[in-house]
mmCIF file of C-alpha atoms and ligand atoms in Angstrom:
data_model
loop_
_atom_site.group_PDB
_atom_site.id
_atom_site.type_symbol
_atom_site.label_atom_id
_atom_site.label_comp_id
_atom_site.label_asym_id
_atom_site.label_seq_id
_atom_site.Cartn_x
_atom_site.Cartn_y
_atom_site.Cartn_z
ATOM 1 C CA MET J 196 90.818 -51.305 30.815
ATOM 2 C CA GLY J 197 88.394 -48.434 30.738
ATOM 3 C CA TYR J 198 89.066 -44.937 29.513
ATOM 4 C CA PRO J 199 91.280 -43.748 27.839
ATOM 5 C CA ALA J 200 92.024 -47.089 26.100
ATOM 6 C CA GLU J 201 88.323 -47.781 25.766
ATOM 7 C CA ARG J 202 86.453 -45.295 23.671
ATOM 8 C CA PRO J 203 83.043 -46.637 22.591
ATOM 9 C CA ARG J 204 82.650 -43.576 20.389
ATOM 10 C CA ARG J 205 85.129 -45.122 17.899
ATOM 11 C CA LEU J 206 82.383 -47.453 16.736
ATOM 12 C CA ARG J 207 80.073 -44.495 16.119
ATOM 13 C CA GLU J 208 82.480 -42.405 14.012
ATOM 14 C CA SER J 209 80.982 -43.024 10.566
ATOM 15 C CA ARG J 210 77.783 -44.217 9.031
ATOM 16 C CA ALA J 211 79.688 -47.251 7.709
ATOM 17 C CA VAL J 212 81.007 -48.374 11.064
ATOM 18 C CA ARG J 213 77.642 -47.775 12.710
ATOM 19 C CA ALA J 214 76.015 -49.954 10.067
ATOM 20 C CA LEU J 215 78.697 -52.616 10.503
ATOM 21 C CA VAL J 216 78.091 -53.007 14.227
ATOM 22 C CA ALA J 217 74.322 -52.401 14.371
ATOM 23 C CA GLU J 218 72.866 -55.132 16.586
ATOM 24 C CA THR J 219 69.277 -54.935 15.402
ATOM 25 C CA THR J 220 67.815 -55.215 11.933
ATOM 26 C CA LEU J 221 64.518 -53.858 10.768
ATOM 27 C CA ALA J 222 63.354 -55.530 7.571
ATOM 28 C CA SER J 223 60.098 -55.230 5.701
ATOM 29 C CA ARG J 224 59.590 -58.998 5.778
ATOM 30 C CA GLN J 225 59.293 -58.725 9.600
ATOM 31 C CA LEU J 226 56.398 -56.265 9.410
ATOM 32 C CA VAL J 227 52.677 -57.014 9.375
ATOM 33 C CA LEU J 228 50.138 -54.425 8.222
ATOM 34 C CA PRO J 229 46.762 -54.362 10.028
ATOM 35 C CA LEU J 230 43.908 -53.460 7.632
ATOM 36 C CA PHE J 231 40.238 -52.635 8.234
ATOM 37 C CA VAL J 232 37.553 -53.514 5.742
ATOM 38 C CA ARG J 233 34.047 -52.138 6.009
ATOM 39 C CA GLU J 234 31.124 -54.057 4.529
ATOM 40 C CA ARG J 235 29.578 -52.262 1.533
ATOM 41 C CA ALA J 236 31.838 -49.202 1.792
ATOM 42 C CA ASP J 237 31.979 -47.376 -1.535
ATOM 43 C CA GLY J 238 35.535 -46.264 -0.998
ATOM 44 C CA PRO J 239 38.051 -45.737 1.790
ATOM 45 C CA VAL J 240 36.657 -43.988 4.894
ATOM 46 C CA PRO J 241 39.221 -41.990 6.922
ATOM 47 C CA ILE J 242 39.665 -42.685 10.650
ATOM 48 C CA ALA J 243 40.059 -39.325 12.409
ATOM 49 C CA SER J 244 42.214 -40.532 15.295
ATOM 50 C CA MET J 245 44.495 -42.540 12.976
ATOM 51 C CA PRO J 246 45.512 -40.101 10.247
ATOM 52 C CA GLY J 247 46.588 -42.028 7.153
ATOM 53 C CA VAL J 248 44.653 -45.179 8.132
ATOM 54 C CA VAL J 249 41.245 -45.933 6.585
ATOM 55 C CA GLN J 250 38.344 -48.335 6.674
ATOM 56 C CA HIS J 251 38.701 -50.011 3.306
ATOM 57 C CA SER J 252 36.145 -50.956 0.708
ATOM 58 C CA ARG J 253 36.672 -54.294 -1.053
ATOM 59 C CA ASP J 254 38.455 -52.545 -3.905
ATOM 60 C CA SER J 255 40.690 -50.361 -1.809
ATOM 61 C CA LEU J 256 41.556 -53.336 0.403
ATOM 62 C CA ARG J 257 42.800 -55.262 -2.593
ATOM 63 C CA LYS J 258 44.909 -52.278 -3.615
ATOM 64 C CA ALA J 259 46.348 -51.892 -0.117
ATOM 65 C CA VAL J 260 47.216 -55.579 0.059
ATOM 66 C CA ALA J 261 48.872 -55.422 -3.361
ATOM 67 C CA GLU J 262 50.871 -52.340 -2.332
ATOM 68 C CA ALA J 263 52.001 -54.048 0.866
ATOM 69 C CA ALA J 264 53.133 -57.077 -1.134
ATOM 70 C CA GLU J 265 54.899 -54.879 -3.664
ATOM 71 C CA ALA J 266 56.754 -53.096 -0.831
ATOM 72 C CA GLY J 267 57.883 -56.414 0.642
ATOM 73 C CA VAL J 268 55.727 -56.395 3.775
ATOM 74 C CA GLY J 269 55.669 -59.826 5.435
ATOM 75 C CA GLY J 270 52.001 -60.080 6.323
ATOM 76 C CA VAL J 271 48.621 -58.415 6.577
ATOM 77 C CA MET J 272 46.204 -58.717 9.503
ATOM 78 C CA LEU J 273 42.573 -58.250 8.469
ATOM 79 C CA PHE J 274 39.756 -56.793 10.592
ATOM 80 C CA GLY J 275 36.167 -56.841 9.337
ATOM 81 C CA LEU J 276 33.411 -54.314 10.088
ATOM 82 C CA PRO J 277 30.014 -55.872 9.429
ATOM 83 C CA LEU J 278 26.910 -53.958 8.428
ATOM 84 C CA VAL J 279 24.853 -55.583 11.168
ATOM 85 C CA LYS J 280 25.922 -56.371 14.726
ATOM 86 C CA ASP J 281 24.008 -58.500 17.209
ATOM 87 C CA ALA J 282 24.382 -59.999 20.673
ATOM 88 C CA THR J 283 26.296 -63.084 19.517
ATOM 89 C CA GLY J 284 28.195 -61.505 16.640
ATOM 90 C CA SER J 285 26.555 -63.873 14.181
ATOM 91 C CA ALA J 286 27.940 -62.055 11.119
ATOM 92 C CA ALA J 287 31.340 -63.392 12.200
ATOM 93 C CA LEU J 288 30.258 -66.933 11.307
ATOM 94 C CA ASP J 289 28.908 -66.064 7.866
ATOM 95 C CA PRO J 290 31.086 -67.674 5.165
ATOM 96 C CA ASP J 291 30.122 -64.733 2.946
ATOM 97 C CA GLY J 292 30.538 -62.179 5.716
ATOM 98 C CA VAL J 293 32.816 -59.163 5.448
ATOM 99 C CA LEU J 294 35.903 -60.793 6.943
ATOM 100 C CA ALA J 295 35.659 -64.081 5.042
ATOM 101 C CA VAL J 296 35.251 -62.116 1.795
ATOM 102 C CA ALA J 297 38.239 -59.925 2.703
ATOM 103 C CA ILE J 298 40.353 -63.023 3.331
ATOM 104 C CA ARG J 299 39.401 -64.469 -0.065
ATOM 105 C CA ASP J 300 40.126 -61.132 -1.755
ATOM 106 C CA ALA J 301 43.513 -60.761 -0.047
ATOM 107 C CA VAL J 302 44.556 -64.323 -0.873
ATOM 108 C CA ALA J 303 43.415 -63.856 -4.476
ATOM 109 C CA GLU J 304 45.538 -60.718 -4.672
ATOM 110 C CA VAL J 305 48.810 -61.963 -3.166
ATOM 111 C CA GLY J 306 48.674 -65.750 -3.102
ATOM 112 C CA ASP J 307 51.633 -67.090 -1.147
ATOM 113 C CA ALA J 308 53.708 -63.912 -1.404
ATOM 114 C CA VAL J 309 52.371 -62.383 1.822
ATOM 115 C CA VAL J 310 51.087 -64.106 4.963
ATOM 116 C CA VAL J 311 47.365 -63.386 5.199
ATOM 117 C CA MET J 312 46.160 -63.209 8.814
ATOM 118 C CA SER J 313 42.735 -62.553 10.307
ATOM 119 C CA ASP J 314 41.548 -61.194 13.631
ATOM 120 C CA LEU J 315 39.670 -63.988 15.362
ATOM 121 C CA CYS J 316 37.444 -62.107 17.786
ATOM 122 C CA LEU J 317 33.832 -61.088 18.183
ATOM 123 C CA ASP J 318 34.148 -57.460 19.278
ATOM 124 C CA GLU J 319 33.772 -56.076 15.756
ATOM 125 C CA PHE J 320 30.573 -58.129 15.399
ATOM 126 C CA THR J 321 28.749 -57.819 18.724
ATOM 127 C CA ASP J 322 26.306 -54.995 19.461
ATOM 128 C CA HIS J 323 27.607 -54.759 23.055
ATOM 129 C CA GLY J 324 31.185 -54.601 21.787
ATOM 130 C CA HIS J 325 32.628 -57.341 23.983
ATOM 131 C CA CYS J 326 35.037 -59.939 22.620
ATOM 132 C CA GLY J 327 32.676 -62.767 23.537
ATOM 133 C CA VAL J 328 29.044 -63.586 24.219
ATOM 134 C CA LEU J 329 27.392 -62.614 27.492
ATOM 135 C CA ASP J 330 25.744 -64.872 30.062
ATOM 136 C CA ALA J 331 22.450 -64.162 31.830
ATOM 137 C CA GLU J 332 24.226 -61.843 34.291
ATOM 138 C CA GLY J 333 25.871 -59.867 31.480
ATOM 139 C CA ARG J 334 29.332 -61.328 32.080
ATOM 140 C CA VAL J 335 31.523 -62.501 29.212
ATOM 141 C CA ASP J 336 30.956 -66.252 28.993
ATOM 142 C CA ASN J 337 34.346 -67.853 28.382
ATOM 143 C CA ASP J 338 33.343 -71.346 27.309
ATOM 144 C CA ALA J 339 30.352 -70.348 25.186
ATOM 145 C CA THR J 340 32.633 -67.869 23.409
ATOM 146 C CA LEU J 341 35.188 -70.587 22.641
ATOM 147 C CA GLU J 342 32.605 -72.480 20.585
ATOM 148 C CA LEU J 343 32.031 -69.402 18.420
ATOM 149 C CA TYR J 344 35.771 -68.817 17.988
ATOM 150 C CA ALA J 345 36.100 -72.451 16.895
ATOM 151 C CA GLN J 346 33.466 -72.004 14.179
ATOM 152 C CA MET J 347 34.864 -68.647 13.133
ATOM 153 C CA ALA J 348 38.356 -70.129 12.751
ATOM 154 C CA VAL J 349 37.031 -72.769 10.376
ATOM 155 C CA VAL J 350 35.213 -70.102 8.322
ATOM 156 C CA HIS J 351 38.494 -68.181 8.007
ATOM 157 C CA ALA J 352 40.492 -71.286 7.157
ATOM 158 C CA GLU J 353 37.978 -72.233 4.502
ATOM 159 C CA ALA J 354 38.346 -68.728 3.041
ATOM 160 C CA GLY J 355 42.065 -69.448 2.727
ATOM 161 C CA VAL J 356 43.646 -67.570 5.619
ATOM 162 C CA ASP J 357 47.239 -68.535 6.493
ATOM 163 C CA MET J 358 47.128 -67.550 10.163
ATOM 164 C CA VAL J 359 44.271 -66.784 12.532
ATOM 165 C CA GLY J 360 44.843 -64.352 15.376
ATOM 166 C CA PRO J 361 42.655 -65.158 18.395
ATOM 167 C CA SER J 362 42.635 -61.821 20.231
ATOM 168 C CA GLY J 363 39.795 -62.169 22.737
ATOM 169 C CA MET J 364 41.858 -63.310 25.748
ATOM 170 C CA MET J 365 39.448 -66.141 26.590
ATOM 171 C CA ASP J 366 41.031 -68.981 28.556
ATOM 172 C CA GLY J 367 41.681 -72.005 26.368
ATOM 173 C CA GLN J 368 41.053 -70.175 23.087
ATOM 174 C CA VAL J 369 44.193 -71.375 21.346
ATOM 175 C CA GLY J 370 43.591 -75.027 22.186
ATOM 176 C CA ARG J 371 39.931 -74.876 21.199
ATOM 177 C CA VAL J 372 40.739 -73.191 17.880
ATOM 178 C CA ARG J 373 43.559 -75.668 17.169
ATOM 179 C CA THR J 374 41.230 -78.630 17.699
ATOM 180 C CA ALA J 375 38.526 -77.098 15.525
ATOM 181 C CA LEU J 376 40.959 -76.376 12.698
ATOM 182 C CA ASP J 377 42.458 -79.860 12.848
ATOM 183 C CA GLU J 378 39.074 -81.581 12.927
ATOM 184 C CA ALA J 379 37.982 -79.597 9.880
ATOM 185 C CA GLY J 380 41.068 -80.659 7.942
ATOM 186 C CA HIS J 381 42.999 -77.412 8.398
ATOM 187 C CA ALA J 382 46.088 -78.647 10.198
ATOM 188 C CA ASP J 383 48.129 -76.270 8.013
ATOM 189 C CA THR J 384 46.409 -73.116 9.260
ATOM 190 C CA SER J 385 48.619 -71.401 11.833
ATOM 191 C CA ILE J 386 47.687 -69.603 15.033
ATOM 192 C CA LEU J 387 49.147 -66.246 15.984
ATOM 193 C CA ALA J 388 48.107 -66.037 19.628
ATOM 194 C CA TYR J 389 47.467 -62.691 21.259
ATOM 195 C CA SER J 390 48.947 -64.145 24.426
ATOM 196 C CA ALA J 391 49.723 -61.110 26.534
ATOM 197 C CA LYS J 392 47.081 -58.584 25.619
ATOM 198 C CA TYR J 393 46.591 -55.830 28.140
ATOM 199 C CA ALA J 394 43.492 -53.819 29.022
ATOM 200 C CA SER J 395 45.055 -50.714 27.517
ATOM 201 C CA ALA J 396 44.027 -47.101 26.963
ATOM 202 C CA PHE J 397 46.106 -47.247 23.799
ATOM 203 C CA TYR J 398 43.414 -49.148 21.861
ATOM 204 C CA GLN J 399 41.073 -46.168 21.772
ATOM 205 C CA PRO J 400 41.732 -45.080 18.161
ATOM 206 C CA PHE J 401 41.195 -48.705 17.092
ATOM 207 C CA ARG J 402 37.764 -48.609 18.670
ATOM 208 C CA GLU J 403 36.947 -45.683 16.395
ATOM 209 C CA ALA J 404 38.470 -47.609 13.490
ATOM 210 C CA ILE J 405 36.066 -50.519 14.004
ATOM 211 C CA ASP J 406 33.034 -48.434 15.047
ATOM 212 C CA SER J 407 33.133 -50.221 18.399
ATOM 213 C CA SER J 408 29.988 -50.168 20.458
ATOM 214 C CA LEU J 409 31.723 -51.137 23.703
ATOM 215 C CA VAL J 410 30.380 -49.707 26.925
ATOM 216 C CA GLY J 411 32.579 -50.338 29.949
ATOM 217 C CA ASP J 412 35.925 -52.071 29.677
ATOM 218 C CA ARG J 413 37.591 -55.445 29.105
ATOM 219 C CA ARG J 414 39.315 -55.826 32.462
ATOM 220 C CA THR J 415 37.793 -59.213 33.237
ATOM 221 C CA TYR J 416 39.581 -60.771 30.281
ATOM 222 C CA GLN J 417 42.435 -58.534 29.127
ATOM 223 C CA GLN J 418 45.446 -58.293 31.416
ATOM 224 C CA ASP J 419 46.209 -55.812 34.149
ATOM 225 C CA PRO J 420 49.047 -53.469 33.023
ATOM 226 C CA ALA J 421 50.643 -54.030 36.440
ATOM 227 C CA ASN J 422 51.480 -57.664 35.706
ATOM 228 C CA ALA J 423 54.477 -59.216 33.932
ATOM 229 C CA ARG J 424 54.727 -62.779 35.295
ATOM 230 C CA GLU J 425 51.140 -63.289 34.269
ATOM 231 C CA ALA J 426 52.093 -62.488 30.667
ATOM 232 C CA LEU J 427 54.676 -65.242 30.715
ATOM 233 C CA ARG J 428 52.089 -67.629 32.139
ATOM 234 C CA GLU J 429 49.674 -66.749 29.329
ATOM 235 C CA ALA J 430 52.366 -67.201 26.666
ATOM 236 C CA LEU J 431 53.428 -70.587 28.040
ATOM 237 C CA LEU J 432 49.815 -71.763 28.191
ATOM 238 C CA ASP J 433 49.308 -70.696 24.576
ATOM 239 C CA VAL J 434 52.417 -72.526 23.405
ATOM 240 C CA GLY J 435 51.166 -75.595 25.247
ATOM 241 C CA GLU J 436 47.824 -75.290 23.448
ATOM 242 C CA GLY J 437 49.502 -75.117 20.051
ATOM 243 C CA ALA J 438 50.263 -71.450 19.324
ATOM 244 C CA ASP J 439 52.623 -71.079 16.368
ATOM 245 C CA VAL J 440 53.506 -67.479 17.249
ATOM 246 C CA VAL J 441 52.864 -65.655 20.529
ATOM 247 C CA MET J 442 52.235 -61.925 20.749
ATOM 248 C CA VAL J 443 52.560 -59.068 23.209
ATOM 249 C CA LYS J 444 50.273 -56.066 22.882
ATOM 250 C CA PRO J 445 50.611 -53.064 23.108
ATOM 251 C CA ALA J 446 54.327 -52.862 22.341
ATOM 252 C CA LEU J 447 56.037 -49.794 23.794
ATOM 253 C CA GLY J 448 54.744 -49.885 27.350
ATOM 254 C CA TYR J 449 55.357 -53.631 27.458
ATOM 255 C CA LEU J 450 58.850 -53.992 25.966
ATOM 256 C CA ASP J 451 60.030 -55.677 29.172
ATOM 257 C CA LEU J 452 57.873 -58.693 28.342
ATOM 258 C CA LEU J 453 59.556 -59.339 25.010
ATOM 259 C CA PRO J 454 62.940 -60.603 26.309
ATOM 260 C CA LEU J 455 61.153 -62.373 29.158
ATOM 261 C CA ILE J 456 58.876 -64.332 26.832
ATOM 262 C CA ARG J 457 61.567 -64.667 24.133
ATOM 263 C CA SER J 458 63.841 -66.475 26.586
ATOM 264 C CA HIS J 459 61.129 -68.949 27.671
ATOM 265 C CA VAL J 460 59.595 -70.047 24.367
ATOM 266 C CA THR J 461 60.996 -71.383 21.106
ATOM 267 C CA VAL J 462 58.219 -70.102 18.819
ATOM 268 C CA PRO J 463 58.505 -66.657 17.192
ATOM 269 C CA VAL J 464 57.411 -63.707 19.318
ATOM 270 C CA ALA J 465 55.413 -60.844 17.811
ATOM 271 C CA ALA J 466 54.543 -57.414 19.177
ATOM 272 C CA TYR J 467 51.654 -55.181 18.112
ATOM 273 C CA CYS J 468 52.412 -51.471 17.940
ATOM 274 C CA VAL J 469 48.822 -50.427 18.526
ATOM 275 C CA SER J 470 46.558 -47.631 17.356
ATOM 276 C CA GLY J 471 47.276 -45.316 20.295
ATOM 277 C CA GLU J 472 51.015 -45.663 19.781
ATOM 278 C CA TYR J 473 50.514 -44.805 16.122
ATOM 279 C CA ALA J 474 48.260 -41.865 17.005
ATOM 280 C CA MET J 475 50.737 -40.398 19.514
ATOM 281 C CA VAL J 476 53.569 -40.306 17.002
ATOM 282 C CA GLU J 477 51.333 -38.999 14.215
ATOM 283 C CA ALA J 478 49.852 -36.267 16.408
ATOM 284 C CA ALA J 479 53.223 -35.056 17.668
ATOM 285 C CA ALA J 480 54.699 -35.168 14.171
ATOM 286 C CA ALA J 481 51.730 -33.282 12.705
ATOM 287 C CA ASN J 482 52.421 -30.540 15.227
ATOM 288 C CA GLY J 483 56.070 -30.415 14.215
ATOM 289 C CA TRP J 484 57.115 -31.576 17.678
ATOM 290 C CA ILE J 485 59.018 -34.663 16.520
ATOM 291 C CA ASP J 486 60.564 -35.824 13.251
ATOM 292 C CA ARG J 487 58.026 -38.328 11.973
ATOM 293 C CA GLN J 488 60.288 -40.647 10.005
ATOM 294 C CA ARG J 489 62.935 -40.854 12.721
ATOM 295 C CA ALA J 490 60.301 -41.412 15.406
ATOM 296 C CA VAL J 491 58.647 -44.210 13.424
ATOM 297 C CA LEU J 492 61.931 -46.000 12.689
ATOM 298 C CA GLU J 493 63.109 -45.597 16.292
ATOM 299 C CA THR J 494 59.803 -46.966 17.585
ATOM 300 C CA LEU J 495 59.930 -50.076 15.414
ATOM 301 C CA THR J 496 63.653 -50.643 15.952
ATOM 302 C CA SER J 497 63.122 -50.501 19.721
ATOM 303 C CA ILE J 498 60.436 -53.155 19.500
ATOM 304 C CA ARG J 499 62.753 -55.389 17.461
ATOM 305 C CA ARG J 500 65.689 -54.701 19.816
ATOM 306 C CA ALA J 501 63.629 -55.752 22.827
ATOM 307 C CA GLY J 502 63.080 -59.158 21.233
ATOM 308 C CA ALA J 503 60.163 -59.132 18.806
ATOM 309 C CA ASP J 504 60.710 -61.268 15.725
ATOM 310 C CA VAL J 505 57.615 -59.838 14.056
ATOM 311 C CA VAL J 506 56.052 -56.380 14.435
ATOM 312 C CA LEU J 507 52.464 -55.461 13.611
ATOM 313 C CA THR J 508 52.359 -51.808 12.626
ATOM 314 C CA TYR J 509 50.092 -49.437 10.713
ATOM 315 C CA TRP J 510 53.280 -47.970 9.195
ATOM 316 C CA ALA J 511 54.330 -51.293 7.595
ATOM 317 C CA THR J 512 53.971 -50.414 3.905
ATOM 318 C CA GLU J 513 55.438 -46.948 4.255
ATOM 319 C CA VAL J 514 58.389 -48.178 6.310
ATOM 320 C CA ALA J 515 59.009 -51.013 3.850
ATOM 321 C CA GLY J 516 59.299 -48.310 1.183
ATOM 322 C CA TRP J 517 61.911 -46.460 3.258
ATOM 323 C CA LEU J 518 63.894 -49.658 3.841
ATOM 324 C CA ARG J 519 64.336 -50.426 0.145
HETATM 325 C C1 LIG P 893 40.191 -57.038 19.473
HETATM 326 C C2 LIG P 893 41.353 -56.206 19.099
HETATM 327 C C3 LIG P 893 41.677 -54.933 19.573
HETATM 328 C C4 LIG P 893 42.856 -54.544 18.937
HETATM 329 C C5 LIG P 893 43.220 -55.584 18.084
HETATM 330 N N1 LIG P 893 42.300 -56.619 18.228
HETATM 331 C C6 LIG P 893 40.944 -54.001 20.448
HETATM 332 C C7 LIG P 893 40.559 -54.281 21.813
HETATM 333 O O1 LIG P 893 40.947 -55.254 22.431
HETATM 334 O O2 LIG P 893 39.801 -53.451 22.308
HETATM 335 C C8 LIG P 893 43.580 -53.241 19.152
HETATM 336 C C9 LIG P 893 44.513 -52.833 18.076
HETATM 337 C C10 LIG P 893 44.985 -51.435 18.148
HETATM 338 O O3 LIG P 893 44.665 -50.681 19.082
HETATM 339 O O4 LIG P 893 45.721 -51.046 17.228
HETATM 340 N N2 LIG P 893 39.574 -57.632 18.360
#
């Protein structure tokens, strides 16, 4: 056929017809809000490179979780900032540590209404800032780290978390965490695997958000941005080890991986729109260079269109309000 019989513009004529044929939905239930909680904070502490995002106190965390639930957000992902860091991140294993307390608070606030998730990683807790413990040569020790993740997962499960998010990119982390959870009687606790997590410049605002003490980089464990097949390999390994959801991170620079992974696994696929992606949009919008609301909705819709079932985004509660 072709033009003039074919005129794709006909399906763009009105708001109604555009809505009728829209291929992608963006719903608040598909969004997960990452939240930071700082041990002994008196109130929310702003994060300069993430305008609008804060390090929460216990009280303000509970409020933020309640607001997210009220807005219809599907989940929250909790990150804890301990008062004291050390070489092995021992505060991460404390059943009364900042993250375990935050999990209990969040669950007490929302019960089953929102999926409560926790970051399962040591970088917020180690004084060197790496996601695992170091060996005698100063390298990140994969297998020693797995034992700590296993214990940390049980602490989170005991605090009532619905889903743990192992984000350290250690080999075998999903399988080790699954075994630990099962052996401790937590077969119902799910695993959201950070399967394809890249060594990205776009995490920099997050490092401010968690007061990261990292020197150097994470290139021996996070993925090389040049690789796509490797992401599929990681996702398939994680599914084999028992991942309930697999995730790609960051989102925008890695949209190509979403349909690739989506077509090879049957579990839900998530994408994390990270701190640097948030900061770029916020900075441009603050300068009047882009329309903030349109840019945010376009960003999240693109991530859904590429194949993400679930999107982690710092805009979750606000966007859920817009989608009402
Ligand atoms: C590691 C972790 C990171 C992020 C989430 N989990 C940082 C890193 O790997 O350096 C980044 C999130 C973001 O940038 O929004 N615990």
